[in-house]
Structure formats: C-alpha cells, structure tokens
Amino acid sequence: MKKLFAVLLSIVLVFAMGTAAFAADAGSITITNAVDGADYEIYKMLDFAPSNAAGDKGIYSIVTGWEDFFAAAPATDYFTVVNNGDQTTVTLKDDVDAVDQTLAKAAIKYAEDKDKGIAATATQTASGATVEFTGLALGYYAIDTSLGTLCALTNTNSDFTAAEKNEKPDIDKLVQEDSEMNNADEGWGKVNDADIDQQVNYKSTVTVGLGATNYVMHDTMEAGLTFNNDVVVKLADGTEVNASNYTVVYPATDGHTFDVKFNDDFIADLAQGTQFTVYYSATLNENANIVTDGNDNTVYLSYGEDSTWETAEHKTTTYTWKIDVLKFTMDGENKVTLAGAVFELLDKDGNAIKFSKVAGAAVPTYKVDAEGTITQITTDANGKFEIVGLDEGAYKLHEVSAPEGYNKLAADLDVVITSTYDEANLTATYEINDADPATIEVENKTGGLFPETGGIGTTIFYIVGGLLMLAAVVILVSKKRMASFA
C-alpha cells in the first residue's frame, strides 16, 4: 500500500479482458489539474480488436516493441500471454481483479528505456490546467509526465480522466550556530557566525511529493566555504539511511559544489509528506567575506524526468567578524599614536590565537589561521593593526611589550564580541564590549621622575640639624656651670 500511495496518482485500472464494453471505435484520455509547461505522454502497449459478434468482447494483442515487457515480471504476475501461431494475445489472469502502480511504473520505465526504441504514441505540453488526447485507437495505454508524478494505465474504451494532483516535493535549509547548540532548537537557523577554520554544520530537509522521481539535491557554497564531503542522510526518526540509497557527486559537474542523487526506489518507499534530512558541513576558509558580506550556502531540489523541474532556492549565511586596534599616548590633550607595541589575542582558555598576515593590506591585517605561525602582532607607524575572521565570544588583548619608554599594560583588556541575527533578511550585526564596532584604543603612559636620595636638599637638613644639636649642648653646659657658682 505504501508504494500505491507514494505516487501522485492512485489509479484503479479497468482491464477486464473480453468483458469491457466498447461503444465506439476511438476513445480519449483527459488529464485535469495539469502543470503548465509539463509534458504529458501516452504509450500504446496493447491493441484491442472488438469482436464482430459482440461489441463488448474482443482480443488484446501486443504492440511491437512491448514483447519483452509482457514476457517478464511484473507483467507476468498479472497477464497470460498466448501465442496462437499467427497472433500473440494477452489475457488477464483469473485471480487478478485490478492492476496497481507497480505495473504502471514498470511500464513507464520500460517505455523510457532508450534501448527499447519505443516512441510515445502522443505527446502534449500543458498550456493550462487540462490536457486532452482524443481520437485514440482502442487499446491499453501507459500515461506519463515529465514531472514524474503521473503514472497510470488505462483502456480507451471510453473517455478516461486522470488527475495530476500537484503534490510537489520541496526542500529547506538551515545552518547551526555553535554557541546555541544547547538550546531547544539546537541552534539551527538561517544565519550564524564562525571563526575562520571553524566547521560549519548544515542540514537540508526534503519533503517527499507524490510520485515524483529523479530527486537530486544541488548545493552551492561561496568561495569562503570548503565542503567537507561528509554527507549523512537520516529519516525523521533519526534512523540513518543506507548510503546505497543515494550518490554524492563531488565535485559536481553542473556548476554546483556538490549534488546528492537519490535512488527512485528509496523515494518510492516514502509516503507523500514524509521528510528526510541531509546533514553535512563546511569549513570557513581564508577566502571568507568579513563582516558585512556573509558567506552564503544555497540549495534546491530538482526532480521529474531528467530532473528538469526545480524547487525554489533556499539559502543560509555565515558571518565572521574583525577588531581594529589603535595604540596611543596622550600629549596634553592630543593623542599621539605609538609604533612598536606588541600584542597577543587570547581565546577564552587563555591560549594565544594563531594568524597569518594578509598581503597588500593598507593597515597591517592578520587572519585567524589554525596553521599560522604568527601569534604576536606589532603596531605599525600609525599605531594600528587589524584582526579578521573572529567568531562571537570573549577574548583578551594581552600586551607582550610596550614601546620603549612606555609602561606595559598592568592587566589584559577584555574584548567581547556579540552578534545579532536577522533571520528573515539573512543579515547580522555585531558589537564589541557592548558598543557598535569601533577601534579598540589602547593607551600607554609614562611616569614622572621619583625623588632622589643624597642630594643638596637632604644635606642642608643634616647641617641645620647638627648646628641645632651643637647649640643645645652649649646651652646645657653653660647652665650647669652657672649652677655650680651659685
């Protein structure tokens, strides 16, 4: 039953051999709710010759090219083929009341096999909601569409109508913000930020449409993202899908970063509306856009015959940030920039972050680089440098050494980057230390001269003190003598 309802059209076929009533020599097939621009094809599989004695009786015979189809399963599960010497006839088996989509899809697959050399009996491109095939010779026909969503078999004993239900497949895409992985939604959204060299996680969720075939997921990453070629597919309940059910094409040959092609049998086993998710990741690389220009990842799903039908594109954006540093001292009320100050930027664990220098930048610029050899950055003649490729989070700016004649900072400076996302517009803004991004200004100071020891100032005090003590002794001696004469 799952396969029966996994296609867009659930069809009950009237194929009672020798009992169908044929009131005319021609019939028609009408398809309603057609998709504008889609191609609809019919293939005649069996001829029907009415009996002269009774209009409701007749003989089915195989149309040239279909002999192999009726000689093998699944056709042999439904029909009996009898060769009468000059004619091969087909009858429905006694224990079969109807045929299902297994046979219908097998017939379409057989017809589309180029090695069989079978041409469509008639083809029409929908220019509205209805497609009509009229004046058809009596027989048994297979119906197909370029969408891969309509698959049916019918007699043309009367005007047959099939409905194209238009339950198309779809796809959506999310990216994970690593700082929010413990949230209820595990940080999945349309926007995130990251360090250069950080892994960025994605998931693209496919919603199955009825009967559509040839599902191919197309993913395109901008230059700042490197695909890690780590695709894993899971059903909605978390069950991992066996990799034999899909093929990853990387690098893709159609201009995308990579494609994932899903087997038709895998899709056919999933009921309409069922979802499955493709998980994969990329690394934000040295080509990443900084601050205002995010790094986009775009996905869409193609489907139908030759995968010519496409869903809308869905996009996520990954941002990365920067800090500017200015070293200065004060000369009265004026700022004087200082060259030669050496700094390290420490992560939340106190480790010095590694960088590589950006060539040709007007201001000395250093990109985060896990394989880089630079950890210490020196201010230029204008007292400046710039660090790019930072994730949101807490950092410390540590002064390794101050310019000659100036005091080194007594404590590290806190640098906290926070970001705010606009999911609807795929944009983000950031702040440093709760202020709009601006240059982090670091002041160095010099100290005044301390008092000296052994100078004239203290000598004078020693001399005066000595004279006072001598005078006191003279007065004391004089008083004692005067006392003795009294």
XYZ file of C-alpha atoms in Angstrom:
486
model
C 0.000 0.000 0.000
C 2.895 2.382 0.674
C 4.057 2.281 -2.940
C 0.490 2.629 -4.107
C 0.117 5.935 -2.311
C 3.696 7.085 -2.834
C 2.883 8.211 -6.365
C 0.942 11.278 -7.247
C -1.994 9.463 -8.791
C -3.629 6.425 -7.234
C -5.340 4.761 -10.161
C -7.783 1.901 -10.396
C -7.484 0.266 -13.777
C -10.365 -1.256 -15.669
C -8.814 -4.156 -17.530
C -11.364 -6.983 -17.591
C -10.308 -8.928 -20.652
C -13.128 -9.649 -23.072
C -15.769 -8.025 -20.837
C -15.148 -4.299 -21.278
C -17.849 -2.518 -23.203
C -16.588 -0.666 -26.263
C -19.250 1.663 -27.561
C -17.011 3.414 -30.084
C -14.030 2.861 -32.335
C -11.971 5.561 -30.629
C -11.508 6.906 -27.155
C -9.837 9.780 -25.291
C -7.644 10.441 -22.266
C -8.081 13.674 -20.300
C -5.662 14.892 -17.623
C -7.012 17.505 -15.245
C -5.117 19.842 -12.885
C -2.152 19.640 -15.247
C 1.035 21.600 -14.583
C 1.531 24.379 -17.089
C 4.640 23.648 -19.164
C 4.864 19.971 -18.194
C 4.998 17.327 -20.933
C 2.413 14.520 -20.891
C 2.978 11.356 -22.904
C 0.949 8.257 -23.673
C 2.309 4.908 -24.863
C 0.140 2.294 -26.522
C 1.060 -1.127 -25.108
C -1.754 -3.352 -26.458
C -4.080 -3.187 -29.452
C -7.748 -4.084 -28.947
C -9.827 -5.681 -31.700
C -13.566 -5.793 -30.838
C -15.479 -8.980 -31.655
C -17.821 -8.729 -34.655
C -20.344 -10.799 -32.793
C -20.369 -8.717 -29.596
C -19.147 -5.154 -29.144
C -18.221 -5.818 -25.551
C -15.853 -8.658 -26.490
C -12.504 -8.597 -28.189
C -8.863 -9.567 -28.289
C -5.791 -7.773 -26.881
C -2.531 -8.195 -28.804
C 0.945 -6.863 -28.052
C 2.112 -3.687 -29.787
C 5.500 -4.120 -31.465
C 8.310 -3.350 -29.041
C 6.411 -4.421 -25.911
C 7.010 -8.173 -26.273
C 9.808 -8.276 -23.683
C 7.732 -6.324 -21.169
C 4.849 -8.805 -21.209
C 7.275 -11.740 -21.083
C 8.755 -10.772 -17.710
C 7.742 -9.718 -14.204
C 5.841 -7.788 -13.077
C 3.660 -8.153 -16.208
C 3.647 -11.949 -15.867
C 2.150 -11.536 -12.375
C -0.976 -10.043 -13.939
C -1.258 -11.324 -17.511
C -1.123 -14.538 -19.502
C 0.449 -14.373 -22.968
C -0.687 -16.984 -25.543
C 0.982 -17.471 -28.904
C -1.526 -18.814 -31.422
C 0.949 -19.075 -34.260
C -0.057 -16.066 -36.293
C -1.114 -13.951 -33.302
C 0.023 -13.352 -29.726
C -2.802 -12.480 -27.357
C -2.858 -11.199 -23.789
C -5.462 -12.033 -21.154
C -5.846 -11.061 -17.520
C -5.195 -13.899 -15.094
C -8.273 -15.359 -13.427
C -7.159 -14.403 -9.914
C -6.414 -10.749 -10.802
C -9.162 -8.152 -10.433
C -7.050 -4.990 -10.982
C -3.511 -3.813 -11.515
C -1.596 -1.329 -9.347
C 1.207 1.227 -9.554
C 3.915 -1.435 -9.511
C 2.889 -2.407 -13.022
C 2.246 1.180 -14.106
C 5.700 2.367 -13.060
C 7.348 -0.674 -14.607
C 5.615 0.094 -17.908
C 6.811 3.715 -17.883
C 10.349 2.639 -17.011
C 10.276 0.156 -19.894
C 8.953 2.765 -22.326
C 11.652 5.275 -21.375
C 14.472 2.771 -21.870
C 16.158 4.148 -24.990
C 17.440 0.697 -25.886
C 13.836 -0.448 -26.432
C 13.304 2.102 -29.185
C 9.715 2.832 -28.131
C 8.287 6.181 -29.150
C 5.381 7.865 -27.417
C 2.080 7.413 -29.200
C 1.281 11.062 -28.489
C 2.844 13.920 -26.515
C 1.374 17.205 -25.360
C 2.803 20.129 -23.390
C 0.275 21.565 -20.979
C -0.695 25.154 -21.715
C -3.285 25.237 -18.986
C -4.899 23.054 -16.380
C -6.221 20.405 -18.810
C -4.573 18.122 -21.364
C -6.680 16.048 -23.777
C -5.711 13.200 -26.072
C -8.611 12.484 -28.432
C -9.327 10.134 -31.343
C -7.205 7.372 -29.830
C -7.283 3.878 -31.299
C -8.717 1.331 -28.895
C -6.120 -0.336 -26.755
C -4.253 -0.265 -23.466
C -2.104 2.807 -22.717
C 0.537 3.933 -20.224
C 0.434 7.615 -19.167
C 3.480 9.562 -18.030
C 4.552 13.142 -17.319
C 7.899 14.937 -17.330
C 7.266 15.712 -13.665
C 7.465 12.002 -12.932
C 4.328 12.403 -10.825
C 1.646 10.825 -13.023
C 1.892 7.142 -13.783
C -1.204 5.284 -14.938
C -2.529 2.577 -17.250
C -5.900 2.698 -18.963
C -8.138 1.276 -21.659
C -9.552 3.687 -24.213
C -12.959 2.037 -24.194
C -14.359 5.358 -23.026
C -13.260 8.851 -22.111
C -10.691 8.318 -19.347
C -9.793 11.129 -16.932
C -6.669 11.194 -14.733
C -5.963 13.928 -12.172
C -2.484 15.414 -11.764
C -2.569 16.246 -8.057
C 0.467 18.532 -7.953
C 1.856 17.482 -4.596
C 5.372 18.568 -5.478
C 8.460 17.822 -3.399
C 10.251 20.619 -1.572
C 13.464 21.296 0.342
C 14.572 23.646 3.118
C 17.991 24.504 4.552
C 19.366 25.514 7.979
C 22.776 26.259 9.485
C 23.843 25.655 13.101
C 25.100 28.348 15.477
C 27.603 26.549 17.704
C 27.065 28.844 20.705
C 23.368 27.856 20.803
C 23.685 24.067 20.396
C 22.231 23.517 23.876
C 19.059 25.441 23.060
C 15.764 23.671 22.339
C 16.269 24.167 18.584
C 19.943 23.113 18.857
C 20.967 26.413 17.265
C 19.518 25.664 13.816
C 18.542 28.776 11.865
C 19.221 30.746 8.708
C 22.214 32.759 9.984
C 25.293 32.042 12.131
C 28.837 33.261 12.705
C 32.157 31.465 12.999
C 35.951 31.722 13.158
C 37.974 31.165 10.045
C 38.979 27.444 10.126
C 35.832 26.571 12.104
C 33.473 23.792 10.972
C 30.004 24.998 9.965
C 27.162 22.444 10.161
C 24.236 22.348 7.709
C 21.070 20.348 7.230
C 18.761 20.297 4.203
C 15.347 18.696 4.725
C 13.461 17.170 1.779
C 9.657 16.816 1.826
C 8.530 13.994 -0.463
C 5.867 14.676 -3.095
C 3.586 12.046 -4.527
C 5.268 10.011 -7.214
C 7.952 12.464 -8.316
C 11.149 10.770 -9.458
C 14.808 11.622 -10.073
C 15.357 13.640 -6.890
C 18.691 15.498 -6.973
C 19.812 17.933 -4.264
C 22.089 20.695 -5.595
C 24.257 22.591 -3.081
C 26.394 25.646 -3.884
C 28.901 27.161 -1.450
C 30.610 30.520 -1.891
C 34.416 30.696 -2.052
C 34.724 31.284 1.703
C 33.319 27.813 2.455
C 35.061 24.484 1.822
C 32.788 21.419 1.634
C 33.957 18.635 3.965
C 32.406 15.826 1.852
C 30.706 14.267 4.886
C 27.097 13.714 3.780
C 24.830 11.679 6.054
C 21.088 11.180 5.376
C 18.600 10.481 8.163
C 14.860 9.828 8.333
C 12.659 11.971 10.586
C 13.017 9.485 13.460
C 16.811 9.748 13.332
C 17.395 6.467 11.509
C 20.415 6.754 9.234
C 19.692 5.942 5.590
C 21.984 3.382 3.993
C 24.420 5.135 1.650
C 23.437 2.741 -1.149
C 20.205 4.756 -1.472
C 21.982 7.890 -2.701
C 25.086 9.058 -4.534
C 27.172 12.098 -3.634
C 28.696 13.763 -6.701
C 31.674 15.862 -5.582
C 32.889 17.924 -7.179
C 29.659 18.384 -9.098
C 29.812 18.655 -12.860
C 26.891 21.076 -13.184
C 28.407 24.192 -11.638
C 27.351 23.416 -8.065
C 29.661 22.498 -5.197
C 28.141 19.017 -4.864
C 24.981 17.069 -5.742
C 23.183 14.247 -3.965
C 21.241 11.903 -6.272
C 18.586 9.761 -4.578
C 17.518 6.356 -5.872
C 13.936 6.232 -7.151
C 13.233 3.068 -5.139
C 14.211 4.879 -1.913
C 11.871 7.785 -2.710
C 9.045 5.473 -3.800
C 9.088 3.763 -0.396
C 8.350 7.073 1.365
C 4.776 8.293 1.710
C 3.766 11.723 0.435
C 4.714 14.377 3.015
C 7.447 12.246 4.564
C 10.637 14.146 5.357
C 14.264 13.108 5.387
C 17.300 15.259 6.168
C 20.735 15.572 4.570
C 23.439 16.533 7.110
C 26.844 17.865 6.037
C 29.427 20.512 6.910
C 31.904 23.020 5.508
C 34.927 24.852 6.870
C 35.065 28.648 6.831
C 38.307 29.283 4.958
C 40.836 32.059 4.302
C 38.699 33.423 1.425
C 35.798 34.215 3.747
C 33.989 37.519 3.388
C 34.438 39.617 6.531
C 31.720 41.474 8.484
C 29.174 42.979 6.066
C 29.370 40.351 3.316
C 28.356 36.972 4.678
C 29.266 33.593 3.206
C 26.258 32.005 1.501
C 25.291 28.365 1.041
C 22.389 27.715 -1.349
C 20.374 24.555 -2.033
C 17.496 23.461 -4.261
C 15.942 20.161 -5.363
C 15.415 19.075 -8.962
C 13.043 16.245 -9.867
C 10.965 14.725 -12.637
C 12.047 13.347 -15.979
C 15.731 14.241 -16.481
C 15.412 16.304 -13.252
C 14.187 19.303 -15.249
C 11.777 20.559 -12.570
C 13.153 22.559 -9.663
C 12.060 23.815 -6.264
C 12.810 27.335 -5.075
C 16.317 28.013 -3.765
C 16.905 28.166 -0.017
C 19.919 29.928 1.476
C 21.849 30.304 4.740
C 24.575 32.844 5.549
C 27.643 32.560 7.796
C 29.357 35.700 9.105
C 32.764 36.321 10.638
C 33.981 39.464 12.449
C 37.041 41.691 12.987
C 38.631 44.017 15.551
C 40.742 47.146 14.905
C 43.379 48.224 17.437
C 44.975 51.672 17.928
C 47.927 52.220 20.293
C 48.455 55.786 21.562
C 49.683 58.048 24.357
C 48.444 61.466 25.429
C 50.474 64.650 24.872
C 48.417 67.180 26.714
C 45.013 66.930 25.078
C 46.311 65.325 21.901
C 46.561 61.619 21.047
C 49.924 60.520 19.729
C 49.994 57.089 18.038
C 52.663 54.629 19.079
C 54.523 52.144 16.916
C 56.226 49.050 18.236
C 53.686 47.824 20.784
C 53.446 44.011 20.677
C 50.152 42.202 21.403
C 48.643 38.722 21.536
C 44.953 37.927 21.269
C 43.964 35.210 23.735
C 40.951 32.915 23.412
C 38.566 32.083 26.270
C 41.014 29.458 27.534
C 43.936 31.876 27.589
C 45.654 30.448 24.516
C 47.294 32.768 22.001
C 45.382 32.643 18.704
C 47.409 31.911 15.562
C 47.344 34.164 12.499
C 48.691 34.594 9.003
C 49.357 38.050 7.591
C 47.204 39.402 4.760
C 49.418 40.633 1.936
C 48.901 44.100 0.495
C 46.556 45.457 3.185
C 46.747 49.221 3.848
C 46.653 48.547 7.607
C 48.585 45.507 8.910
C 45.908 42.801 8.805
C 46.036 39.320 10.291
C 43.608 36.474 9.578
C 42.816 33.714 12.030
C 44.724 30.650 10.810
C 44.963 27.413 12.779
C 48.089 26.537 10.766
C 49.566 30.029 11.017
C 52.921 30.833 12.644
C 52.138 34.322 13.942
C 50.858 34.852 17.485
C 52.408 38.271 18.255
C 51.291 41.366 16.335
C 53.145 44.713 16.341
C 51.545 48.130 15.803
C 52.717 49.986 12.699
C 53.946 53.584 12.393
C 50.359 54.737 12.818
C 49.881 52.631 15.933
C 47.417 50.291 14.168
C 46.674 46.697 13.250
C 43.555 44.687 12.345
C 42.470 41.122 13.186
C 39.853 39.420 10.972
C 37.997 36.100 10.973
C 36.689 36.021 14.553
C 33.617 34.292 15.946
C 31.478 35.946 18.585
C 32.724 35.321 22.102
C 35.120 36.538 24.818
C 38.777 37.336 24.116
C 41.624 39.134 25.906
C 44.093 41.540 24.326
C 47.442 40.913 26.022
C 50.276 43.430 25.659
C 53.528 41.491 25.398
C 55.748 44.586 25.359
C 55.216 48.343 25.227
C 57.149 50.810 23.055
C 60.441 51.920 24.522
C 59.962 54.484 27.266
C 56.345 53.492 27.985
C 54.748 51.323 30.621
C 53.224 47.988 29.602
C 49.557 47.477 30.498
C 49.153 46.139 34.004
C 46.241 43.872 33.006
C 44.830 42.316 29.826
C 41.963 44.104 28.072
C 38.631 42.277 27.763
C 37.268 42.086 24.208
C 33.725 40.637 23.948
C 32.138 40.235 20.507
C 28.347 39.773 20.442
C 26.207 39.328 17.320
C 22.554 39.782 16.450
C 20.861 37.925 13.570
C 18.075 38.982 11.226
C 16.866 35.549 10.047
C 14.326 36.945 7.574
C 16.890 39.006 5.663
C 19.912 36.740 6.270
C 21.854 39.616 7.826
C 23.771 40.092 11.078
C 25.337 42.896 13.114
C 27.909 42.782 15.886
C 29.159 44.786 18.851
C 32.435 44.911 20.743
C 32.187 45.405 24.500
C 28.504 46.358 24.144
C 29.228 49.173 21.686
C 28.944 49.448 17.930
C 32.075 48.100 16.291
C 34.817 50.694 16.610
C 38.560 50.768 17.038
C 39.805 49.410 20.355
C 42.024 52.199 21.657
C 44.865 51.193 23.980
C 46.680 53.937 25.896
C 50.284 53.702 27.102
C 51.584 56.052 29.782
C 54.990 57.223 31.036
C 55.695 58.091 34.711
C 57.262 61.290 36.279
C 60.750 61.276 37.986
C 60.771 59.882 41.510
C 62.594 61.862 44.368
C 66.331 61.136 44.727
C 68.492 60.306 47.791
C 71.859 62.122 48.697
C 71.041 65.468 47.063
C 71.502 69.038 48.420
C 68.061 69.022 49.869
C 68.860 66.401 52.489
C 72.401 67.718 53.140
C 71.027 71.054 54.231
C 68.763 69.330 56.719
C 71.691 67.370 58.120
C 73.807 70.576 58.586
C 70.990 72.556 60.200
C 70.170 69.637 62.465
C 73.819 69.312 63.518
C 74.093 73.033 64.351
C 70.928 72.917 66.403
C 72.242 69.930 68.363
C 75.571 71.742 68.990
C 73.763 74.836 70.224
C 71.701 72.713 72.585
C 74.878 71.163 74.053
C 76.500 74.603 74.565
C 73.416 75.915 76.350
C 73.228 72.808 78.553
C 76.924 73.096 79.592
C 76.588 76.807 80.307
C 73.609 76.251 82.569
C 75.483 73.590 84.568
C 78.471 75.952 85.149
C 76.235 78.751 86.251
C 74.550 76.421 88.652
C 77.879 75.421 90.227
C 78.825 79.086 91.020
C 75.589 79.838 92.571
